[in-house]
Short mmCIF file of C-alpha atoms in Angstrom, two decimals:
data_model
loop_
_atom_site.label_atom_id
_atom_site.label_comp_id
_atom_site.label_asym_id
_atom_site.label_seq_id
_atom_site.Cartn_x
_atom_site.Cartn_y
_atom_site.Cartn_z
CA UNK A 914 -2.54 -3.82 19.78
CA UNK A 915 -0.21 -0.79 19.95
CA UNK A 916 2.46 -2.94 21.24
CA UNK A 917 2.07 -5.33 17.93
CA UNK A 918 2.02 -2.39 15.72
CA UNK A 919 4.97 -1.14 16.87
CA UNK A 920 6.49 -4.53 16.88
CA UNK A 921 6.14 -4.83 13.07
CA UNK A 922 6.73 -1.09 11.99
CA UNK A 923 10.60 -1.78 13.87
CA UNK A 924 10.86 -5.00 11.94
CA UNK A 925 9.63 -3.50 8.92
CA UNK A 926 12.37 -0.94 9.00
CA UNK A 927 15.25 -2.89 9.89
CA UNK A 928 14.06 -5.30 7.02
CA UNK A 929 13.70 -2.37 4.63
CA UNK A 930 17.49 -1.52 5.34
CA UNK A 931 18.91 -4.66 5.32
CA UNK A 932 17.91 -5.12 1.82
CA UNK A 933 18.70 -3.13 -1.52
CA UNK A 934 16.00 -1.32 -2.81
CA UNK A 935 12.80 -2.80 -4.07
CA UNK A 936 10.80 -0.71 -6.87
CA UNK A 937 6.86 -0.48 -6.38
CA UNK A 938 6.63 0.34 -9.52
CA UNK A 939 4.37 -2.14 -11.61
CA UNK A 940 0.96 -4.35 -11.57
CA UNK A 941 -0.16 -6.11 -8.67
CA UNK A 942 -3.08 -7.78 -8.38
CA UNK A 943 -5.60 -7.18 -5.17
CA UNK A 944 -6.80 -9.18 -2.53
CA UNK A 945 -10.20 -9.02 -4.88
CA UNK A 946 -8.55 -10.30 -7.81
CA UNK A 947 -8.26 -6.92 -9.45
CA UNK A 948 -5.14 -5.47 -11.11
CA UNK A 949 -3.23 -1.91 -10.16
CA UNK A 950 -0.86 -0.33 -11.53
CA UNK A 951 1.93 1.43 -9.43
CA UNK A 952 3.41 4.44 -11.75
CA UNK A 953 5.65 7.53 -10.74
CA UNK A 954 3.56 10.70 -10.78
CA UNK A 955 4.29 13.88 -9.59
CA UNK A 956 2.61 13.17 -5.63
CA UNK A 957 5.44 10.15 -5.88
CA UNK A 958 3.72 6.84 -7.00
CA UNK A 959 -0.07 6.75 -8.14
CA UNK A 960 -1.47 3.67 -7.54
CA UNK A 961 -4.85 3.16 -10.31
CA UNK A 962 -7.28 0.58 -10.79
CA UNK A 963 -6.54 -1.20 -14.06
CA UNK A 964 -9.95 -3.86 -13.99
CA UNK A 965 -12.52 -4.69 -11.98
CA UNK A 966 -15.59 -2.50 -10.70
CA UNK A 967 -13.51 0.42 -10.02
CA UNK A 968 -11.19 0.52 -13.03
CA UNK A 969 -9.41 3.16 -14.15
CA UNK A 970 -9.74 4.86 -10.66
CA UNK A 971 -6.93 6.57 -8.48
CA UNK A 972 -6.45 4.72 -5.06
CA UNK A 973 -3.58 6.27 -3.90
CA UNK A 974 -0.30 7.87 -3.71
CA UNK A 975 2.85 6.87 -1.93
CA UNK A 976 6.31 8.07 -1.37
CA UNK A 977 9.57 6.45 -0.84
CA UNK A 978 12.01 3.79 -1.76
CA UNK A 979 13.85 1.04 -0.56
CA UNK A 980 10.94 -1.21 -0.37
CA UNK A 981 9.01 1.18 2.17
CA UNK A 982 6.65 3.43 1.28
CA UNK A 983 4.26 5.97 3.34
CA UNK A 984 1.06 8.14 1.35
CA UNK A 985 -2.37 7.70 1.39
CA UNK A 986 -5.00 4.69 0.41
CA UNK A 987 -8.36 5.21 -1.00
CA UNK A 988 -11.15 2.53 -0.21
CA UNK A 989 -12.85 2.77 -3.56
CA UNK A 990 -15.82 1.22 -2.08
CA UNK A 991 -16.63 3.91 0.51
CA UNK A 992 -13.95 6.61 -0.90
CA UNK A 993 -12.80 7.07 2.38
CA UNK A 994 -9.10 8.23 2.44
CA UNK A 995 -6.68 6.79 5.05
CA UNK A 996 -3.36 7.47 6.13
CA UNK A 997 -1.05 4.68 4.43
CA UNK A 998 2.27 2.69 4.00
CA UNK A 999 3.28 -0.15 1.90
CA UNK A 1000 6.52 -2.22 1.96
CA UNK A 1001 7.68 -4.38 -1.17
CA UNK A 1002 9.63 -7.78 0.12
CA UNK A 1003 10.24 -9.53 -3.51
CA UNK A 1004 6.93 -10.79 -4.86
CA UNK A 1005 4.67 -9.19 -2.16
CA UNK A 1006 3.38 -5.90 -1.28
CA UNK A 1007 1.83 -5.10 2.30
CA UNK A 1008 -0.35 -2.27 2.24
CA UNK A 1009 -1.98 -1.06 5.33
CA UNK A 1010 -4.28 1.97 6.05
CA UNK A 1011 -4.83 3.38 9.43
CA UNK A 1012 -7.23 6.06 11.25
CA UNK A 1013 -5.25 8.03 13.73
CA UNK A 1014 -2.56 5.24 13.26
CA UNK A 1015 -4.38 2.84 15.30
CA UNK A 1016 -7.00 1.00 13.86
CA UNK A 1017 -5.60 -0.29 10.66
CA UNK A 1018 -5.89 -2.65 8.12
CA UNK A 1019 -3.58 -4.20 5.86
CA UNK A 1020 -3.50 -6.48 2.41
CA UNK A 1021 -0.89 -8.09 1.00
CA UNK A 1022 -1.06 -8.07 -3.37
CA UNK A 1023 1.03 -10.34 -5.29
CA UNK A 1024 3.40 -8.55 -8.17
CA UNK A 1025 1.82 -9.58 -11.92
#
Protein backbone atom coordinates (compact mmCIF):
# COMPACT_ATOMS: atom_id res chain seq x y z
CA UNK A 1 0.00 0.00 0.00
CA UNK A 2 2.77 2.44 1.01
CA UNK A 3 4.79 1.28 -1.82
CA UNK A 4 1.72 2.24 -4.36
CA UNK A 5 1.29 5.50 -2.70
CA UNK A 6 4.52 6.45 -3.14
CA UNK A 7 4.54 5.12 -6.61
CA UNK A 8 1.86 7.64 -7.72
CA UNK A 9 2.85 10.75 -5.51
CA UNK A 10 6.57 10.42 -7.75
CA UNK A 11 4.54 10.14 -10.90
CA UNK A 12 2.29 12.75 -9.90
CA UNK A 13 5.15 15.15 -9.52
CA UNK A 14 7.15 14.48 -12.43
CA UNK A 15 3.75 14.82 -14.39
CA UNK A 16 2.99 18.09 -12.61
CA UNK A 17 6.45 19.45 -13.96
CA UNK A 18 6.44 18.24 -17.19
CA UNK A 19 3.43 20.21 -17.96
CA UNK A 20 2.62 24.08 -17.83
CA UNK A 21 0.47 25.04 -15.25
CA UNK A 22 -3.10 23.97 -14.88
CA UNK A 23 -5.58 26.46 -12.91
CA UNK A 24 -8.05 24.75 -10.32
CA UNK A 25 -9.86 27.46 -10.44
CA UNK A 26 -13.57 26.77 -11.61
CA UNK A 27 -16.74 24.24 -11.30
CA UNK A 28 -16.36 20.69 -11.18
CA UNK A 29 -18.83 18.45 -10.67
CA UNK A 30 -18.50 15.46 -7.84
CA UNK A 31 -18.42 11.95 -7.92
CA UNK A 32 -22.25 12.50 -6.49
CA UNK A 33 -23.26 14.58 -9.26
CA UNK A 34 -22.95 17.79 -7.31
CA UNK A 35 -21.23 20.99 -8.49
CA UNK A 36 -18.11 22.98 -6.61
CA UNK A 37 -16.73 25.77 -7.17
CA UNK A 38 -12.85 26.24 -6.85
CA UNK A 39 -12.22 30.19 -6.07
CA UNK A 40 -8.98 32.00 -4.73
CA UNK A 41 -9.48 33.02 -1.11
CA UNK A 42 -7.19 34.19 1.23
CA UNK A 43 -6.23 30.24 2.78
CA UNK A 44 -5.31 29.79 -1.23
CA UNK A 45 -8.32 28.13 -3.08
CA UNK A 46 -11.79 27.51 -1.26
CA UNK A 47 -13.44 24.82 -2.63
CA UNK A 48 -17.73 25.33 -1.84
CA UNK A 49 -20.62 23.33 -2.54
CA UNK A 50 -22.65 25.04 -5.24
CA UNK A 51 -25.94 22.23 -5.28
CA UNK A 52 -26.85 19.32 -3.85
CA UNK A 53 -27.58 18.45 -0.03
CA UNK A 54 -24.71 20.36 1.18
CA UNK A 55 -24.84 23.51 -0.94
CA UNK A 56 -23.37 26.47 -0.27
CA UNK A 57 -20.93 24.71 2.20
CA UNK A 58 -17.01 25.10 2.49
CA UNK A 59 -15.18 21.71 1.76
CA UNK A 60 -11.90 22.79 1.61
CA UNK A 61 -8.88 24.76 0.97
CA UNK A 62 -5.85 24.06 -1.12
CA UNK A 63 -2.62 25.60 -2.05
CA UNK A 64 -0.47 25.53 -5.03
CA UNK A 65 -0.12 25.63 -8.74
CA UNK A 66 1.05 23.89 -11.57
CA UNK A 67 -1.67 21.41 -11.54
CA UNK A 68 -0.74 20.14 -7.88
CA UNK A 69 -2.27 21.18 -5.04
CA UNK A 70 -1.91 20.19 -1.13
CA UNK A 71 -4.73 21.68 1.83
CA UNK A 72 -7.33 20.12 3.50
CA UNK A 73 -10.81 18.18 2.44
CA UNK A 74 -13.93 18.27 4.40
CA UNK A 75 -16.34 15.14 4.19
CA UNK A 76 -19.53 17.12 4.42
CA UNK A 77 -21.28 14.05 5.38
CA UNK A 78 -19.42 13.33 8.63
CA UNK A 79 -17.46 16.89 8.74
CA UNK A 80 -14.48 15.14 9.35
CA UNK A 81 -11.39 17.12 8.10
CA UNK A 82 -8.52 15.29 6.34
CA UNK A 83 -5.24 16.11 5.23
CA UNK A 84 -5.51 16.67 1.28
CA UNK A 85 -4.02 17.12 -2.29
CA UNK A 86 -5.49 17.46 -5.64
CA UNK A 87 -3.78 17.47 -9.09
CA UNK A 88 -5.55 19.02 -12.29
CA UNK A 89 -4.46 16.89 -15.66
CA UNK A 90 -6.80 18.83 -18.37
CA UNK A 91 -10.42 17.89 -17.80
CA UNK A 92 -9.89 15.95 -14.50
CA UNK A 93 -9.22 16.65 -10.98
CA UNK A 94 -7.90 13.86 -8.46
CA UNK A 95 -8.60 14.67 -5.05
CA UNK A 96 -7.50 12.45 -2.31
CA UNK A 97 -7.74 12.76 1.54
CA UNK A 98 -5.62 10.83 3.89
CA UNK A 99 -5.38 10.08 7.85
CA UNK A 100 -1.79 10.09 8.91
CA UNK A 101 -1.04 9.88 5.08
CA UNK A 102 -1.89 6.35 4.88
CA UNK A 103 -5.27 5.41 4.59
CA UNK A 104 -6.62 7.59 1.89
CA UNK A 105 -9.14 8.04 -0.45
CA UNK A 106 -9.36 9.71 -3.62
CA UNK A 107 -12.14 11.02 -6.39
CA UNK A 108 -11.64 12.15 -9.52
CA UNK A 109 -14.41 15.33 -10.65
CA UNK A 110 -14.81 16.26 -14.14
CA UNK A 111 -14.27 20.28 -14.97
CA UNK A 112 -18.03 21.89 -15.90
Amino acid sequence: MIRKILLVSAVALWAGSAIAAEPIEGNWKTEAGDTARIAPCPEGFCITLVNGKYANKQIGHMKGNGGLYNGQITDPKDDKTYEGSAAVSGGQLKLQGCVLKVFCKSQVWTRL
